[in-house]
Amino acid sequence: MHTHLRPFKSAALVATAGSLLVVTACGSDGSGATAKRPGDDAFFSVQAATQDGWKAPTDKCPDSAAVNAPIKGTVTIGATGPLTGGVAAGFTPYFDGYRAYIDYANKWGLLDALKVKLIVEDDQLSPDLTPNAVNKLIESKVDVFAGSLGTASNQVVRTTLNDECMPQLFASTGAPDMNDPKAYPWTSGLPIPYDLEVKAYARKIAADHPSGAKVALLTVANPAGKAYVNAMRSVASGLGIKITSEQTLDPVDTNPPTSQVTNLAADKPDAIVALPVGSGCVTFLRELAAREAQADGWNPDVYLTWTCANSTVLRAAKDAADGVMTANMLADIQSDGARSRPGVAAYLDWMDQEGKSKVAASALTGWYEGEVVVAVLKQAQQSPDGLTRASILEASRNFKLSSSVTLPRVEVGMNGTTDPVPSETFYITKYSADTGSFTLEGNLVSPSSS
C-alpha cells in the first residue's frame, strides 16, 4: 500500500459543507445481514440490491495486492473535517454522532469480532488543507475513507484517491457529481443531492403559487452553492418561477449576511431558497426575520437546505425559524413518541450515556453515517471474498439498507451504475418554533414523483 498519495491534480477550491442525511425502509427478505441491538431486536438489516454486474475496477490499481488483501481484526476508517477554525463548532455534533455509532457497533459486536476504528483528521473544511490531512490518514494505514465533510474538500482529493484505488465512500456532501461511478468508481456521496433537493423545492413553490412565483437564492460561494443555483435555473422557467436575486456567502465568514438579505429582500420575493452553512443557518434566519419586520406584509416562504435541518440548529434561531421548510430523511427525535422506535431509543439512550444528549438532534446525521458504513462493512464481511478494500467498494455500490433512524418509506441504497445515487427519497418538512419539531409537508419525494 502506498504511504503517500500521488500529487493532487485538482485545483484547491473554496470549502463547503454538508451534514448528512438519509436512510431506508427496504425490509430484509431474510437473505441479508442483520445486526442486533440490546434485547435482540433487529437494529438494521442490509441486503444486496439486484446488482447490474458492477465489480470493483482493480485491473489498473497501483497496488492490487493491497486492494484485495484481507482486513482482519480491525478495519480503520479515515475521515476529514473541521475540528478547529471558525466553522468547526457547527460540525462538531456530526463527528460526535459518527464516533458514537462506531463505539456502539464495537460495544455490541455488530461486526462480530471485527472492530472498527475511526480516525478524523482536521482540514478546517478548507480544500487547501485536505490533501495533507488525507496523506496523514494514509500514513496511519486507514483501509477506507468514509464520511468526510465538504464538497470542495472531497472533490480536491477525489481524482487521486480513485487513482490509488482507495474507497472514498459516503462523503458528507450533496454535490451531484459525487455519485458518478463511471468517472469516479471509488467515490460516492450519501446525502440528498443538492439538485434533487432544489428541484423538489421548486415544484412545491410552483404548486403553492400557480400564477407564478418570484424566488430569491442565497447560497455559499463554492461548488455546493453553484449546484443549488444551477438546479433552480434549470427548472425555473418551466415552472413559472422568476429568479429575482442570487446572493452568495463566503462559507468561512461567520458575520451575519446583512447586505445579502437586504438585497434579496428588495423585490419582496414569494419564496427564498437558502444554502448557508454552519452558524450561517442561524444568522441568515435572524437577518431575514429582522428584514421581514421592517417590510409590512412581506412574509415569504423560506426553504432552508437539509444541512441546517435539525431542531438544535433551528431552536437557536428561535421564532425566526418558525415555518421554515427543508428536505429531510431522518426521524425527528424531538417529536412525541420518538422513543417508541427501537433504533431511535437506542440512539438517545447511548447519547445520554455519553453525555451528549444536548447535541443529539444535530448529531443524528453522524450516527446515521456510521450506521450506513457499518451496514456496508457487514455485507462486505459476508461476501465470498471476505472483507477487503475491493469487497467494501462492491458492497457500497450494491446494497439496500433498512435503517433505524429515518422517516417512513425513505430508502437508501445503490445498484452499480444502474442506480448510483443512494439518497433519492425524502420529505419536505416544516419546522414549528412552538414545538421544536417538524411536520411533513406533502408526500414522499421520490424519482417517480419527479
Tab-separated table of C-alpha atoms in Angstrom, residues 142-325:
chain	number	residue	atom	x	y	z
A	142	VAL	CA	-6.584	3.553	7.003
A	143	ASP	CA	-8.450	0.924	4.985
A	144	VAL	CA	-11.155	3.216	3.613
A	145	PHE	CA	-12.296	6.819	3.725
A	146	ALA	CA	-15.924	7.340	4.692
A	147	GLY	CA	-17.980	10.305	5.808
A	148	SER	CA	-15.559	13.145	5.073
A	149	LEU	CA	-17.191	16.561	5.217
A	150	GLY	CA	-17.428	19.176	2.496
A	151	THR	CA	-17.983	19.389	-1.234
A	152	ALA	CA	-14.729	21.067	-2.263
A	153	SER	CA	-12.725	19.164	0.350
A	154	ASN	CA	-13.906	15.853	-1.077
A	155	GLN	CA	-13.551	16.942	-4.684
A	156	VAL	CA	-9.956	18.090	-4.320
A	157	VAL	CA	-8.759	14.589	-3.330
A	158	ARG	CA	-11.196	12.571	-5.421
A	159	THR	CA	-9.024	12.016	-8.509
A	160	THR	CA	-6.006	10.898	-6.533
A	161	LEU	CA	-7.974	8.566	-4.271
A	162	ASN	CA	-9.502	6.964	-7.350
A	163	ASP	CA	-6.096	6.623	-8.963
A	164	GLU	CA	-4.873	4.902	-5.792
A	165	CYS	CA	-7.985	2.633	-5.643
A	166	MET	CA	-8.747	3.905	-2.168
A	167	PRO	CA	-12.503	3.850	-1.344
A	168	GLN	CA	-13.870	7.341	-0.716
A	169	LEU	CA	-17.319	6.353	0.483
A	170	PHE	CA	-20.468	8.167	1.571
A	171	ALA	CA	-18.908	11.618	1.533
A	172	SER	CA	-20.955	14.118	3.513
A	173	THR	CA	-21.856	16.392	0.642
A	174	GLY	CA	-24.858	16.660	-1.627
A	175	ALA	CA	-22.796	17.525	-4.705
A	176	PRO	CA	-24.430	15.571	-7.573
A	177	ASP	CA	-21.093	14.709	-9.186
A	178	MET	CA	-20.038	12.673	-6.155
A	179	ASN	CA	-22.298	9.905	-7.494
A	180	ASP	CA	-20.608	9.162	-10.821
A	181	PRO	CA	-19.280	5.575	-10.809
A	182	LYS	CA	-18.099	5.775	-14.410
A	183	ALA	CA	-15.793	8.748	-13.822
A	184	TYR	CA	-15.033	8.066	-10.134
A	185	PRO	CA	-15.801	4.433	-9.301
A	186	TRP	CA	-14.134	4.592	-5.866
A	187	THR	CA	-16.175	7.636	-4.733
A	188	SER	CA	-19.738	8.060	-3.503
A	189	GLY	CA	-21.802	10.590	-1.598
A	190	LEU	CA	-24.581	9.913	0.882
A	191	PRO	CA	-26.782	12.984	1.500
A	192	ILE	CA	-29.668	14.131	-0.646
A	193	PRO	CA	-28.108	15.547	-3.825
A	194	TYR	CA	-28.470	19.311	-3.971
A	195	ASP	CA	-30.069	19.246	-7.406
A	196	LEU	CA	-32.825	16.863	-6.269
A	197	GLU	CA	-33.420	18.952	-3.161
A	198	VAL	CA	-33.754	22.233	-5.042
A	199	LYS	CA	-35.985	20.757	-7.724
A	200	ALA	CA	-38.327	19.435	-5.029
A	201	TYR	CA	-38.493	22.916	-3.515
A	202	ALA	CA	-39.185	24.422	-6.932
A	203	ARG	CA	-42.070	22.023	-7.583
A	204	LYS	CA	-43.637	22.868	-4.228
A	205	ILE	CA	-43.183	26.601	-4.794
A	206	ALA	CA	-44.881	26.277	-8.174
A	207	ALA	CA	-47.751	24.262	-6.672
A	208	ASP	CA	-48.244	26.838	-3.902
A	209	HIS	CA	-48.093	29.769	-6.376
A	210	PRO	CA	-49.922	28.543	-9.500
A	211	SER	CA	-49.956	32.037	-11.020
A	212	GLY	CA	-46.178	32.216	-10.907
A	213	ALA	CA	-43.640	32.988	-8.214
A	214	LYS	CA	-40.665	35.245	-7.608
A	215	VAL	CA	-37.790	33.388	-5.938
A	216	ALA	CA	-34.534	34.669	-4.421
A	217	LEU	CA	-31.481	32.485	-3.826
A	218	LEU	CA	-28.866	32.745	-1.083
A	219	THR	CA	-26.007	30.256	-1.389
A	220	VAL	CA	-22.428	29.734	-0.316
A	221	ALA	CA	-19.860	30.701	-2.932
A	222	ASN	CA	-18.499	27.243	-3.644
A	223	PRO	CA	-19.393	24.136	-5.693
A	224	ALA	CA	-22.345	23.319	-3.426
A	225	GLY	CA	-23.841	26.746	-3.967
A	226	LYS	CA	-23.240	26.516	-7.703
A	227	ALA	CA	-25.111	23.190	-7.803
A	228	TYR	CA	-28.015	24.814	-5.962
A	229	VAL	CA	-28.207	27.764	-8.349
A	230	ASN	CA	-27.833	25.643	-11.480
A	231	ALA	CA	-30.620	23.306	-10.343
A	232	MET	CA	-33.044	26.181	-9.790
A	233	ARG	CA	-32.123	27.806	-13.092
A	234	SER	CA	-32.730	24.524	-14.925
A	235	VAL	CA	-36.372	24.239	-13.834
A	236	ALA	CA	-37.447	27.809	-13.054
A	237	SER	CA	-38.934	28.908	-16.360
A	238	GLY	CA	-40.786	25.646	-16.896
A	239	LEU	CA	-42.453	26.039	-13.513
A	240	GLY	CA	-43.336	29.697	-13.862
A	241	ILE	CA	-40.633	30.825	-11.452
A	242	LYS	CA	-38.719	34.083	-11.875
A	243	ILE	CA	-35.366	34.266	-10.068
A	244	THR	CA	-35.152	37.821	-8.753
A	245	SER	CA	-31.836	37.707	-6.912
A	246	GLU	CA	-28.804	35.439	-6.472
A	247	GLN	CA	-26.796	36.296	-3.358
A	248	THR	CA	-23.674	34.477	-2.157
A	249	LEU	CA	-21.901	33.917	1.152
A	250	ASP	CA	-18.282	33.167	1.951
A	251	PRO	CA	-18.532	29.701	3.567
A	252	VAL	CA	-15.960	30.550	6.248
A	253	ASP	CA	-17.349	34.023	7.048
A	254	THR	CA	-19.222	33.938	10.362
A	255	ASN	CA	-20.571	37.510	10.120
A	256	PRO	CA	-24.339	37.975	9.697
A	257	PRO	CA	-25.323	38.209	5.996
A	258	THR	CA	-26.918	41.625	6.401
A	259	SER	CA	-26.215	43.035	2.944
A	260	GLN	CA	-27.132	39.800	1.167
A	261	VAL	CA	-30.507	39.581	2.910
A	262	THR	CA	-31.168	43.261	2.217
A	263	ASN	CA	-30.501	42.687	-1.479
A	264	LEU	CA	-32.617	39.546	-1.828
A	265	ALA	CA	-35.493	41.223	0.026
A	266	ALA	CA	-35.564	44.239	-2.288
A	267	ASP	CA	-38.007	42.667	-4.752
A	268	LYS	CA	-40.081	41.025	-1.996
A	269	PRO	CA	-39.905	37.522	-3.495
A	270	ASP	CA	-42.633	34.985	-2.794
A	271	ALA	CA	-40.035	32.419	-1.676
A	272	ILE	CA	-36.408	32.294	-0.622
A	273	VAL	CA	-34.241	29.211	-1.140
A	274	ALA	CA	-31.122	29.289	1.022
A	275	LEU	CA	-27.948	27.255	1.364
A	276	PRO	CA	-25.891	28.699	4.218
A	277	VAL	CA	-23.524	26.519	6.268
A	278	GLY	CA	-22.687	26.080	9.945
A	279	SER	CA	-23.601	29.066	12.107
A	280	GLY	CA	-24.809	30.793	8.945
A	281	CYS	CA	-28.025	28.764	9.191
A	282	VAL	CA	-28.971	30.743	12.279
A	283	THR	CA	-27.621	34.169	11.325
A	284	PHE	CA	-29.420	34.034	7.971
A	285	LEU	CA	-32.760	33.355	9.637
A	286	ARG	CA	-32.247	36.129	12.180
A	287	GLU	CA	-31.343	38.642	9.490
A	288	LEU	CA	-34.340	37.614	7.409
A	289	ALA	CA	-36.691	37.964	10.393
A	290	ALA	CA	-35.375	41.473	11.028
A	291	ARG	CA	-35.923	42.414	7.379
A	292	GLU	CA	-39.460	40.960	7.383
A	293	ALA	CA	-40.305	43.030	10.453
A	294	GLN	CA	-39.386	46.182	8.506
A	295	ALA	CA	-41.411	45.222	5.418
A	296	ASP	CA	-45.072	45.364	6.291
A	297	GLY	CA	-46.957	42.347	4.944
A	298	TRP	CA	-43.989	40.598	3.372
A	299	ASN	CA	-43.761	37.019	4.615
A	300	PRO	CA	-42.022	34.800	2.044
A	301	ASP	CA	-41.917	31.031	2.101
A	302	VAL	CA	-38.454	30.009	3.265
A	303	TYR	CA	-36.712	26.831	2.106
A	304	LEU	CA	-33.541	26.073	4.031
A	305	THR	CA	-31.063	23.394	2.982
A	306	TRP	CA	-31.079	19.998	4.683
A	307	THR	CA	-27.617	20.819	6.061
A	308	CYS	CA	-29.457	23.053	8.553
A	309	ALA	CA	-32.338	20.619	9.047
A	310	ASN	CA	-32.245	19.749	12.713
A	311	SER	CA	-34.090	21.175	15.676
A	312	THR	CA	-30.905	22.025	17.578
A	313	VAL	CA	-29.865	24.483	14.869
A	314	LEU	CA	-33.341	25.868	14.334
A	315	ARG	CA	-34.057	26.270	18.028
A	316	ALA	CA	-31.079	28.589	18.219
A	317	ALA	CA	-32.862	30.827	15.721
A	318	LYS	CA	-35.981	30.839	17.938
A	319	ASP	CA	-39.093	32.379	16.303
A	320	ALA	CA	-37.061	33.334	13.224
A	321	ALA	CA	-37.124	29.652	12.215
A	322	ASP	CA	-40.880	29.207	12.525
A	323	GLY	CA	-42.400	27.843	9.328
A	324	VAL	CA	-39.080	27.119	7.637
A	325	MET	CA	-39.280	24.224	5.177
